[in-house]
Short mmCIF file of C-alpha atoms and ligand atoms in Angstrom, two decimals:
data_model
loop_
_atom_site.label_atom_id
_atom_site.label_comp_id
_atom_site.label_asym_id
_atom_site.label_seq_id
_atom_site.Cartn_x
_atom_site.Cartn_y
_atom_site.Cartn_z
CA MET A 76 0.00 0.00 0.00
CA ASN A 77 1.20 3.50 -0.84
CA THR A 78 2.18 5.65 2.16
CA PRO A 79 1.74 9.31 1.22
CA TYR A 80 4.54 11.76 1.92
CA ILE A 81 3.48 14.14 4.70
CA PRO A 82 5.71 17.15 5.51
CA GLU A 83 7.57 16.70 8.79
CA ASN A 84 5.29 13.70 9.38
CA ASP A 85 2.76 16.24 10.57
CA PRO A 86 -0.08 14.24 12.16
CA ILE A 87 -2.55 17.07 11.55
CA VAL A 88 -1.90 17.17 7.80
CA ALA A 89 -2.31 13.38 7.75
CA GLU A 90 -5.62 13.74 9.61
CA VAL A 91 -6.85 16.42 7.20
CA LEU A 92 -5.90 14.44 4.09
CA LYS A 93 -7.95 11.50 5.39
CA ALA A 94 -11.02 13.72 5.42
CA TYR A 95 -10.97 13.88 1.60
CA ASP A 96 -11.71 11.30 -1.02
CA PHE A 97 -8.98 11.86 -3.63
CA PRO A 98 -9.66 10.77 -7.23
CA ALA A 99 -6.36 8.89 -7.58
CA THR A 100 -3.50 7.49 -5.48
CA LEU A 101 -2.39 10.10 -3.00
CA LEU A 102 1.37 10.60 -3.29
CA GLY A 103 1.65 13.25 -0.63
CA ALA A 104 1.70 16.95 0.20
CA VAL A 105 4.46 19.57 0.15
CA ARG A 106 4.55 23.09 1.56
CA TYR A 107 3.75 25.54 -1.18
CA GLY A 108 3.81 29.23 -2.13
CA GLN A 109 5.01 32.40 -0.44
CA GLY A 110 1.93 33.61 1.42
CA HIS A 111 2.55 35.14 4.86
CA ILE A 112 -0.68 33.99 6.49
CA ASN A 113 -2.16 30.57 5.77
CA ASP A 114 -0.53 27.12 5.91
CA THR A 115 -0.49 26.18 2.24
CA PHE A 116 0.33 22.73 0.83
CA CYS A 117 0.28 21.28 -2.65
CA VAL A 118 -1.32 17.82 -2.64
CA ILE A 119 -0.33 15.46 -5.44
CA CYS A 120 -2.25 12.42 -6.71
CA GLN A 121 -1.21 10.02 -9.42
CA PRO A 122 -3.89 8.36 -11.56
CA GLN A 123 -3.15 4.98 -13.18
CA GLU A 124 -2.79 6.76 -16.49
CA GLY A 125 -2.03 10.35 -17.40
CA ASP A 126 -0.61 13.32 -15.54
CA ALA A 127 -0.59 13.87 -11.80
CA VAL A 128 -3.56 15.75 -10.37
CA ARG A 129 -2.81 18.54 -7.91
CA PHE A 130 -4.78 20.36 -5.24
CA ILE A 131 -4.08 23.25 -2.88
CA LEU A 132 -4.73 22.45 0.77
CA GLN A 133 -4.87 25.41 3.15
CA GLY A 134 -5.12 25.64 6.90
CA LEU A 135 -6.48 29.06 7.79
CA SER A 136 -4.36 31.12 10.16
CA SER A 137 -6.03 31.27 13.55
CA ALA A 138 -3.97 34.36 14.42
CA ALA A 139 -5.39 36.23 11.43
CA PHE A 140 -8.92 34.86 11.20
CA PRO A 141 -10.87 34.53 14.46
CA HIS A 142 -14.08 33.33 12.72
CA PRO A 143 -12.99 30.90 9.98
CA GLU A 144 -16.51 29.50 9.47
CA GLU A 145 -17.73 32.98 8.55
CA LEU A 146 -14.75 33.39 6.25
CA MET A 147 -15.68 30.16 4.48
CA GLU A 148 -19.26 31.38 4.11
CA ASN A 149 -17.85 34.47 2.34
CA PHE A 150 -15.65 32.23 0.18
CA VAL A 151 -18.62 30.15 -0.98
CA GLY A 152 -20.76 33.24 -1.61
CA ILE A 153 -18.09 35.09 -3.59
CA THR A 154 -16.92 32.15 -5.68
CA SER A 155 -20.51 31.10 -6.50
CA PHE A 156 -21.33 34.65 -7.58
CA LEU A 157 -18.20 34.86 -9.74
CA ARG A 158 -18.90 31.42 -11.20
CA GLU A 159 -22.28 32.59 -12.52
CA LYS A 160 -20.76 35.74 -14.01
CA ILE A 161 -17.93 33.83 -15.65
CA ILE A 162 -20.30 31.26 -17.16
CA ALA A 163 -22.55 34.05 -18.45
CA ALA A 164 -19.52 35.64 -20.13
CA GLY A 165 -18.58 32.33 -21.78
CA GLY A 166 -15.50 31.79 -19.57
CA ASP A 167 -14.18 28.71 -17.77
CA PRO A 168 -15.23 28.87 -14.09
CA MET A 169 -12.76 26.14 -13.09
CA ARG A 170 -9.85 28.34 -14.20
CA GLU A 171 -11.16 31.84 -13.65
CA THR A 172 -12.23 31.50 -10.03
CA LEU A 173 -11.44 29.24 -7.10
CA SER A 174 -13.69 26.33 -6.21
CA LEU A 175 -13.91 23.96 -3.28
CA VAL A 176 -13.53 20.19 -3.08
CA LYS A 177 -15.97 18.81 -0.54
CA THR A 178 -14.90 16.57 2.32
CA ARG A 179 -15.97 12.90 2.46
CA ASP A 180 -18.98 13.98 4.48
CA GLY A 181 -19.99 16.67 2.01
CA LYS A 182 -18.72 19.74 3.88
CA ASP A 183 -17.01 22.80 2.38
CA PHE A 184 -14.14 22.61 4.88
CA TYR A 185 -12.63 20.37 7.53
CA THR A 186 -12.07 21.38 11.14
CA ASP A 187 -9.11 19.58 12.73
CA ALA A 188 -8.73 18.36 16.31
CA ASN A 189 -7.35 21.79 17.36
CA GLY A 190 -10.25 23.67 15.79
CA LYS A 191 -8.26 24.90 12.79
CA VAL A 192 -10.21 25.13 9.53
CA TRP A 193 -8.82 23.58 6.31
CA ARG A 194 -10.03 23.82 2.73
CA LEU A 195 -9.10 22.03 -0.46
CA THR A 196 -9.21 23.66 -3.92
CA PRO A 197 -8.26 22.26 -7.31
CA PHE A 198 -4.82 23.47 -8.39
CA ILE A 199 -5.18 25.84 -11.35
CA GLU A 200 -2.75 24.31 -13.81
CA ASN A 201 -0.85 25.98 -16.64
CA SER A 202 -0.59 29.13 -14.54
CA ASP A 203 2.20 30.99 -12.75
CA CYS A 204 2.31 33.04 -9.60
CA PHE A 205 4.88 35.87 -9.59
CA GLN A 206 6.68 37.62 -6.74
CA LYS A 207 8.11 40.43 -8.90
CA ALA A 208 6.62 42.46 -11.71
CA THR A 209 7.67 43.30 -15.22
CA PRO A 210 5.70 46.20 -16.76
CA GLU A 211 3.68 43.81 -18.99
CA LEU A 212 2.91 41.44 -16.15
CA PHE A 213 2.02 44.25 -13.77
CA GLU A 214 -0.33 45.81 -16.30
CA ALA A 215 -1.97 42.43 -16.88
CA SER A 216 -2.43 41.97 -13.11
CA ALA A 217 -3.95 45.45 -12.92
CA ARG A 218 -6.52 44.60 -15.59
CA THR A 219 -7.39 41.44 -13.66
CA PHE A 220 -7.83 43.23 -10.32
CA GLY A 221 -9.75 46.06 -12.00
CA ARG A 222 -12.03 43.52 -13.66
CA PHE A 223 -12.45 41.60 -10.40
CA GLN A 224 -13.76 44.74 -8.79
CA LYS A 225 -16.10 45.38 -11.66
CA LEU A 226 -17.35 41.76 -11.60
CA LEU A 227 -18.22 42.09 -7.92
CA ASP A 228 -20.15 45.30 -8.52
CA GLY A 229 -23.58 43.73 -7.98
CA PHE A 230 -22.55 41.45 -5.12
CA PRO A 231 -24.81 41.80 -2.07
CA ALA A 232 -22.26 43.37 0.26
CA GLU A 233 -24.53 43.00 3.30
CA THR A 234 -24.13 39.19 3.12
CA LEU A 235 -20.38 39.41 3.74
CA HIS A 236 -18.82 38.95 7.17
CA GLU A 237 -15.96 41.20 8.24
CA THR A 238 -13.27 38.46 8.36
CA ILE A 239 -10.68 40.71 9.98
CA TYR A 240 -12.07 43.50 12.13
CA LYS A 241 -11.05 46.96 10.85
CA PHE A 242 -8.66 45.38 8.35
CA HIS A 243 -7.80 48.52 6.38
CA ASP A 244 -8.77 50.99 9.08
CA THR A 245 -5.46 52.84 9.01
CA GLU A 246 -6.39 54.95 12.05
CA ASN A 247 -7.00 51.78 14.04
CA ARG A 248 -3.72 50.31 12.75
CA TYR A 249 -2.02 53.44 14.07
CA ALA A 250 -3.72 53.07 17.45
CA ASN A 251 -2.62 49.41 17.67
CA PHE A 252 0.91 50.47 16.86
CA GLU A 253 0.92 53.04 19.71
CA LYS A 254 -0.39 50.36 22.05
CA ALA A 255 2.32 47.87 21.07
CA LEU A 256 4.90 50.61 21.43
CA ALA A 257 3.72 51.52 24.93
CA GLU A 258 3.68 47.87 26.02
CA ASP A 259 7.00 47.10 24.32
CA LYS A 260 6.67 43.53 25.45
CA MET A 261 9.79 42.27 23.63
CA GLY A 262 11.96 45.26 24.67
CA ARG A 263 12.50 46.17 21.02
CA ALA A 264 11.20 49.78 20.94
CA ALA A 265 14.44 51.59 21.76
CA ALA A 266 16.21 50.05 18.77
CA VAL A 267 13.53 51.18 16.31
CA ALA A 268 13.26 54.85 17.29
CA ALA A 269 13.71 56.03 13.67
CA GLU A 270 10.87 53.82 12.42
CA VAL A 271 8.67 54.91 15.34
CA LYS A 272 9.25 58.56 14.49
CA PHE A 273 8.51 57.90 10.82
CA VAL A 274 5.07 56.57 11.78
CA GLN A 275 4.30 59.23 14.37
CA ASP A 276 5.17 62.00 11.89
CA ARG A 277 2.45 60.59 9.62
CA LYS A 278 -0.36 60.13 12.11
CA ALA A 279 -2.57 62.65 10.30
CA ASP A 280 -2.09 60.86 6.96
CA CYS A 281 -3.71 57.75 8.45
CA SER A 282 -7.07 59.57 8.34
CA VAL A 283 -7.04 60.82 4.74
CA CYS A 284 -9.01 58.03 2.99
CA LEU A 285 -11.16 57.21 6.01
CA GLN A 286 -12.18 60.86 6.27
CA ALA A 287 -13.09 60.88 2.58
CA LEU A 288 -15.25 57.80 3.24
CA ARG A 289 -16.90 59.45 6.26
CA ASP A 290 -17.53 62.58 4.19
CA GLY A 291 -19.30 60.46 1.57
CA LYS A 292 -16.68 61.26 -1.07
CA LEU A 293 -15.40 57.70 -1.46
CA PRO A 294 -17.97 54.89 -1.90
CA LEU A 295 -17.82 51.60 -0.01
CA ARG A 296 -17.56 48.69 -2.48
CA VAL A 297 -16.84 44.98 -2.33
CA THR A 298 -13.08 44.85 -2.63
CA HIS A 299 -10.34 42.22 -2.40
CA ASN A 300 -8.18 44.06 0.14
CA ASP A 301 -5.00 42.01 -0.42
CA THR A 302 -4.10 42.71 -4.03
CA LYS A 303 -0.50 41.56 -4.08
CA LEU A 304 0.87 40.38 -7.39
CA ASN A 305 1.19 36.88 -5.90
CA ASN A 306 -2.55 36.79 -5.25
CA ILE A 307 -3.16 36.41 -8.98
CA LEU A 308 -2.53 33.38 -11.14
CA VAL A 309 -1.26 34.25 -14.62
CA ASP A 310 -2.05 32.04 -17.60
CA ARG A 311 1.18 30.47 -18.85
CA THR A 312 0.00 30.59 -22.47
CA THR A 313 -1.66 33.98 -22.78
CA HIS A 314 0.28 35.78 -19.98
CA GLU A 315 -3.01 37.32 -18.87
CA GLY A 316 -4.16 37.20 -15.26
CA ILE A 317 -6.73 34.42 -15.13
CA CYS A 318 -7.71 34.00 -11.53
CA VAL A 319 -7.74 36.24 -8.47
CA ILE A 320 -6.95 34.08 -5.43
CA ASP A 321 -6.59 34.62 -1.66
CA LEU A 322 -10.19 35.76 -1.23
CA ASP A 323 -10.03 35.68 2.58
CA THR A 324 -10.25 39.44 2.98
CA THR A 325 -12.76 40.15 0.21
CA MET A 326 -15.32 42.33 1.95
CA PRO A 327 -16.60 45.91 1.89
CA GLY A 328 -13.70 48.31 1.38
CA LEU A 329 -12.22 51.06 -0.75
CA SER A 330 -11.25 50.64 -4.40
CA VAL A 331 -8.29 52.96 -3.81
CA ASN A 332 -6.93 50.43 -1.32
CA ASP A 333 -7.01 47.62 -3.89
CA PHE A 334 -5.16 49.87 -6.29
CA GLY A 335 -2.78 50.97 -3.56
CA ASP A 336 -1.88 47.56 -2.19
CA SER A 337 -0.85 46.36 -5.65
CA ILE A 338 1.35 49.43 -6.06
CA ARG A 339 2.87 48.87 -2.63
CA PHE A 340 3.99 45.37 -3.51
CA GLY A 341 4.69 45.57 -7.21
CA ALA A 342 5.84 49.07 -8.23
CA ASN A 343 9.47 48.48 -7.27
CA HIS A 344 12.23 45.98 -8.08
CA SER A 345 13.07 44.58 -4.69
CA ALA A 346 11.82 41.94 -2.31
CA GLU A 347 9.46 43.00 0.46
CA ASP A 348 12.20 42.15 3.01
CA GLU A 349 15.20 43.59 1.11
CA LYS A 350 17.86 44.64 3.64
CA ASP A 351 19.73 46.97 1.29
CA LEU A 352 17.42 49.99 1.10
CA SER A 353 19.44 51.51 -1.74
CA LYS A 354 17.82 48.80 -3.88
CA VAL A 355 14.30 49.71 -2.75
CA ASN A 356 12.92 52.41 -5.03
CA PHE A 357 9.39 53.28 -6.08
CA ASP A 358 9.22 52.91 -9.86
CA ILE A 359 6.86 55.43 -11.46
CA GLU A 360 6.93 53.53 -14.77
CA LEU A 361 5.58 50.41 -13.11
CA TYR A 362 3.06 52.63 -11.36
CA GLU A 363 2.01 54.00 -14.73
CA ALA A 364 1.67 50.51 -16.24
CA PHE A 365 -0.51 49.45 -13.32
CA THR A 366 -2.66 52.59 -13.46
CA ARG A 367 -3.31 52.08 -17.17
CA GLY A 368 -4.29 48.44 -16.64
CA PHE A 369 -6.43 49.08 -13.55
CA LEU A 370 -8.47 51.80 -15.22
CA GLU A 371 -8.91 49.62 -18.30
CA GLY A 372 -10.07 46.67 -16.14
CA ALA A 373 -12.39 48.87 -14.05
CA ALA A 374 -13.86 50.08 -17.35
CA GLY A 375 -15.15 53.46 -16.25
CA GLY A 376 -16.52 52.10 -12.98
CA LEU A 377 -14.60 54.51 -10.72
CA THR A 378 -15.94 57.89 -9.59
CA GLU A 379 -14.08 61.19 -9.94
CA ALA A 380 -13.24 61.10 -6.24
CA GLU A 381 -11.89 57.56 -6.43
CA LEU A 382 -9.62 58.61 -9.28
CA GLU A 383 -8.45 61.59 -7.27
CA TYR A 384 -7.61 59.41 -4.25
CA LEU A 385 -5.79 56.58 -6.09
CA PRO A 386 -2.33 58.00 -5.27
CA TRP A 387 -3.37 58.30 -1.62
CA GLY A 388 -4.43 54.65 -1.72
CA ALA A 389 -0.88 53.73 -2.75
CA ARG A 390 0.76 55.88 -0.09
CA LEU A 391 -1.53 54.76 2.70
CA MET A 392 -1.56 51.04 1.92
CA THR A 393 2.24 51.16 1.98
CA LEU A 394 2.34 53.17 5.20
CA GLU A 395 -0.29 50.93 6.81
CA CYS A 396 1.54 47.75 5.84
CA GLY A 397 4.79 49.14 7.26
CA ILE A 398 2.95 50.01 10.47
CA ARG A 399 1.53 46.46 10.64
CA PHE A 400 4.99 44.88 10.15
CA LEU A 401 6.44 47.19 12.83
CA THR A 402 3.59 46.46 15.24
CA ASP A 403 4.03 42.70 14.74
CA TYR A 404 7.78 43.10 15.34
CA LEU A 405 7.13 45.00 18.58
CA GLU A 406 4.60 42.38 19.69
CA GLY A 407 6.85 39.39 18.99
CA ASP A 408 6.01 38.31 15.40
CA ASN A 409 2.74 36.51 16.03
CA TYR A 410 0.87 37.49 12.85
CA PHE A 411 3.10 37.47 9.75
CA ARG A 412 5.07 34.26 9.16
CA ILE A 413 8.80 35.00 9.51
CA HIS A 414 11.78 32.97 8.30
CA TYR A 415 14.41 34.82 10.39
CA PRO A 416 14.22 36.98 13.54
CA GLU A 417 14.34 40.53 12.13
CA GLN A 418 12.28 39.85 9.01
CA ASN A 419 9.28 41.96 10.04
CA LEU A 420 11.59 44.88 10.78
CA ASP A 421 13.22 44.51 7.35
CA ARG A 422 9.76 44.39 5.79
CA CYS A 423 8.73 47.52 7.66
CA ARG A 424 11.82 49.41 6.48
CA THR A 425 11.19 48.67 2.80
CA GLN A 426 7.63 49.95 3.16
CA PHE A 427 8.77 53.20 4.77
CA LYS A 428 11.39 53.75 2.06
CA LEU A 429 8.64 53.33 -0.55
CA VAL A 430 6.34 55.74 1.32
CA HIS A 431 9.16 58.27 1.37
CA ASP A 432 9.66 57.87 -2.41
CA MET A 433 5.93 58.23 -3.10
CA GLU A 434 5.78 61.41 -1.03
CA GLN A 435 8.56 62.86 -3.21
CA GLN A 436 6.75 61.90 -6.43
CA PHE A 437 3.18 62.53 -5.38
CA ASP A 438 2.47 65.18 -8.01
CA ALA A 439 3.79 62.89 -10.74
CA MET A 440 1.57 60.09 -9.39
CA HIS A 441 -1.49 62.34 -9.72
CA ALA A 442 -0.45 63.34 -13.24
CA VAL A 443 -0.29 59.68 -14.30
CA VAL A 444 -3.85 59.06 -13.09
CA ALA A 445 -5.04 62.19 -14.90
CA LYS A 446 -3.40 60.94 -18.12
CA TYR A 447 -5.45 57.71 -18.16
CA ALA A 448 -8.64 58.88 -16.48
CA LYS A 449 -10.26 60.15 -19.64
P1 ADP B 237 -1.85 33.35 1.89
O1 ADP B 237 -3.09 33.94 2.49
O2 ADP B 237 -1.02 32.69 2.90
O3 ADP B 237 -1.11 34.34 1.07
P2 ADP B 237 -2.79 32.24 -0.66
O4 ADP B 237 -4.24 31.85 -0.74
O5 ADP B 237 -2.38 33.48 -1.30
O6 ADP B 237 -2.37 32.19 0.90
O7 ADP B 237 -1.96 31.01 -1.26
C1 ADP B 237 -0.54 30.97 -1.18
C2 ADP B 237 0.04 30.62 -2.55
O8 ADP B 237 -0.47 29.35 -2.99
C3 ADP B 237 -0.35 31.58 -3.67
O9 ADP B 237 0.48 32.72 -3.70
C4 ADP B 237 -0.19 30.69 -4.92
O10 ADP B 237 1.17 30.57 -5.26
C5 ADP B 237 -0.64 29.32 -4.41
N1 ADP B 237 -2.05 28.99 -4.71
C6 ADP B 237 -3.12 29.20 -3.91
N2 ADP B 237 -4.26 28.70 -4.45
C7 ADP B 237 -3.89 28.15 -5.64
C8 ADP B 237 -4.61 27.41 -6.68
N3 ADP B 237 -5.91 27.14 -6.57
N4 ADP B 237 -3.89 26.98 -7.75
C9 ADP B 237 -2.56 27.21 -7.85
N5 ADP B 237 -1.83 27.86 -6.91
C10 ADP B 237 -2.49 28.33 -5.81
C1 GN1 B 238 -0.46 39.22 3.88
O1 GN1 B 238 -1.81 36.59 2.83
P1 GN1 B 238 -0.80 37.34 2.01
O2 GN1 B 238 0.60 36.86 2.19
O3 GN1 B 238 -1.24 37.39 0.59
C2 GN1 B 238 -1.54 40.07 4.53
C3 GN1 B 238 -1.70 41.38 3.75
C4 GN1 B 238 -0.38 42.13 3.72
C5 GN1 B 238 0.68 41.21 3.10
C6 GN1 B 238 2.06 41.83 3.13
C7 GN1 B 238 -4.78 38.50 5.62
O4 GN1 B 238 -0.85 38.86 2.56
O5 GN1 B 238 -2.68 42.19 4.37
O6 GN1 B 238 -0.48 43.30 2.95
O7 GN1 B 238 0.75 39.95 3.81
N1 GN1 B 238 -2.80 39.35 4.56
C8 GN1 B 238 -3.55 39.33 5.68
O8 GN1 B 238 2.87 41.15 2.26
O9 GN1 B 238 -3.24 39.93 6.70
MG1 MG B 239 -1.63 35.32 -0.64
#
């Protein structure tokens, strides 16, 4: 009898795999991808004839998601809605959105002995997931995220749960940072005085988009809220973005944040944890490529005010993410997965360098939006 390979002989992964009825001989599971939040594995099965069949198995992070059942309800609602839209447009729903494989007892997810929730999705083959952008790739990803937003236009927002409380509430992120700083439970605050000052100098900025929302200038929409380049799968043949993944934070939010988070991650040529800050530079050409693609994908769906605030979305998503990395560093690295001790501090520093660059080029960023907002 075949004994599947299980990473680190993890008894939980073995337990979870038993909950599913795989279509062919289960060869095993390997850790997969570069997400910071969930436990992701690629599961491989070998039929008697033909190519191996792969699946993505994910254990949802308990640190990030306190109500995983609600999250899964969102997942089912969003993917079913997208499925209908994709079919109506003549597309392939098995490639253009995620879908769930049910457990042996017909459930959408499996809850392990520790209460952690796991889900299984078919692996979308003939696709790539990128960590760094080229202009063409970035523009393609922008069209895909812009289209995703447009596709979700009619989604009943009131049916969605808030999977992470105040996720892109930058004012609240600031308040959490001040709290972590005051507690300084790891004794790390003194060594990060420069980063602390950088944040404190920008306290007022944290309110810019939220104030525009409160004033009724920016509309609340259903947004993805985690629009990193590596949350899109790109078709290996056409080089177009085919599927938006990582739907765990899709909930009511601001379009400018979806725009901004993509810029934060992709409009530069360095890794998110690059130690040499001289290599970390905001690239206005990549920003322009993304802006062009996003506005094309959104197909006229954005209001005047949203267009006006797009550059703020970029600045604030980058600032907010830096604040979150710094807060996690101060609190002892409980949220973002780290691979070495100072990684969250390195991540925070790249974000602040990018914020600094965007501040210097803010007028140019507005001019780029104006150029394509016709
Ligand atoms: P995290 O929340 O930890 O970022 P993701 O849902 O983004 O988790 O998944 C992590 C990685 O797994 C992705 O960046 C991608 O490389 C890969 N991945 C996830 N789902 C699929 C899928 N259905 N098909 C192919 N690759 C996938
Ligand atoms: C996390 O899950 P992942 O790796 O795609 C995080 C984002 C951050 C990002 C920083 C649920 O994204 O909010 O911007 O790391 N996701 C969650 O790289 O917190
Ligand atoms: Mg991800």
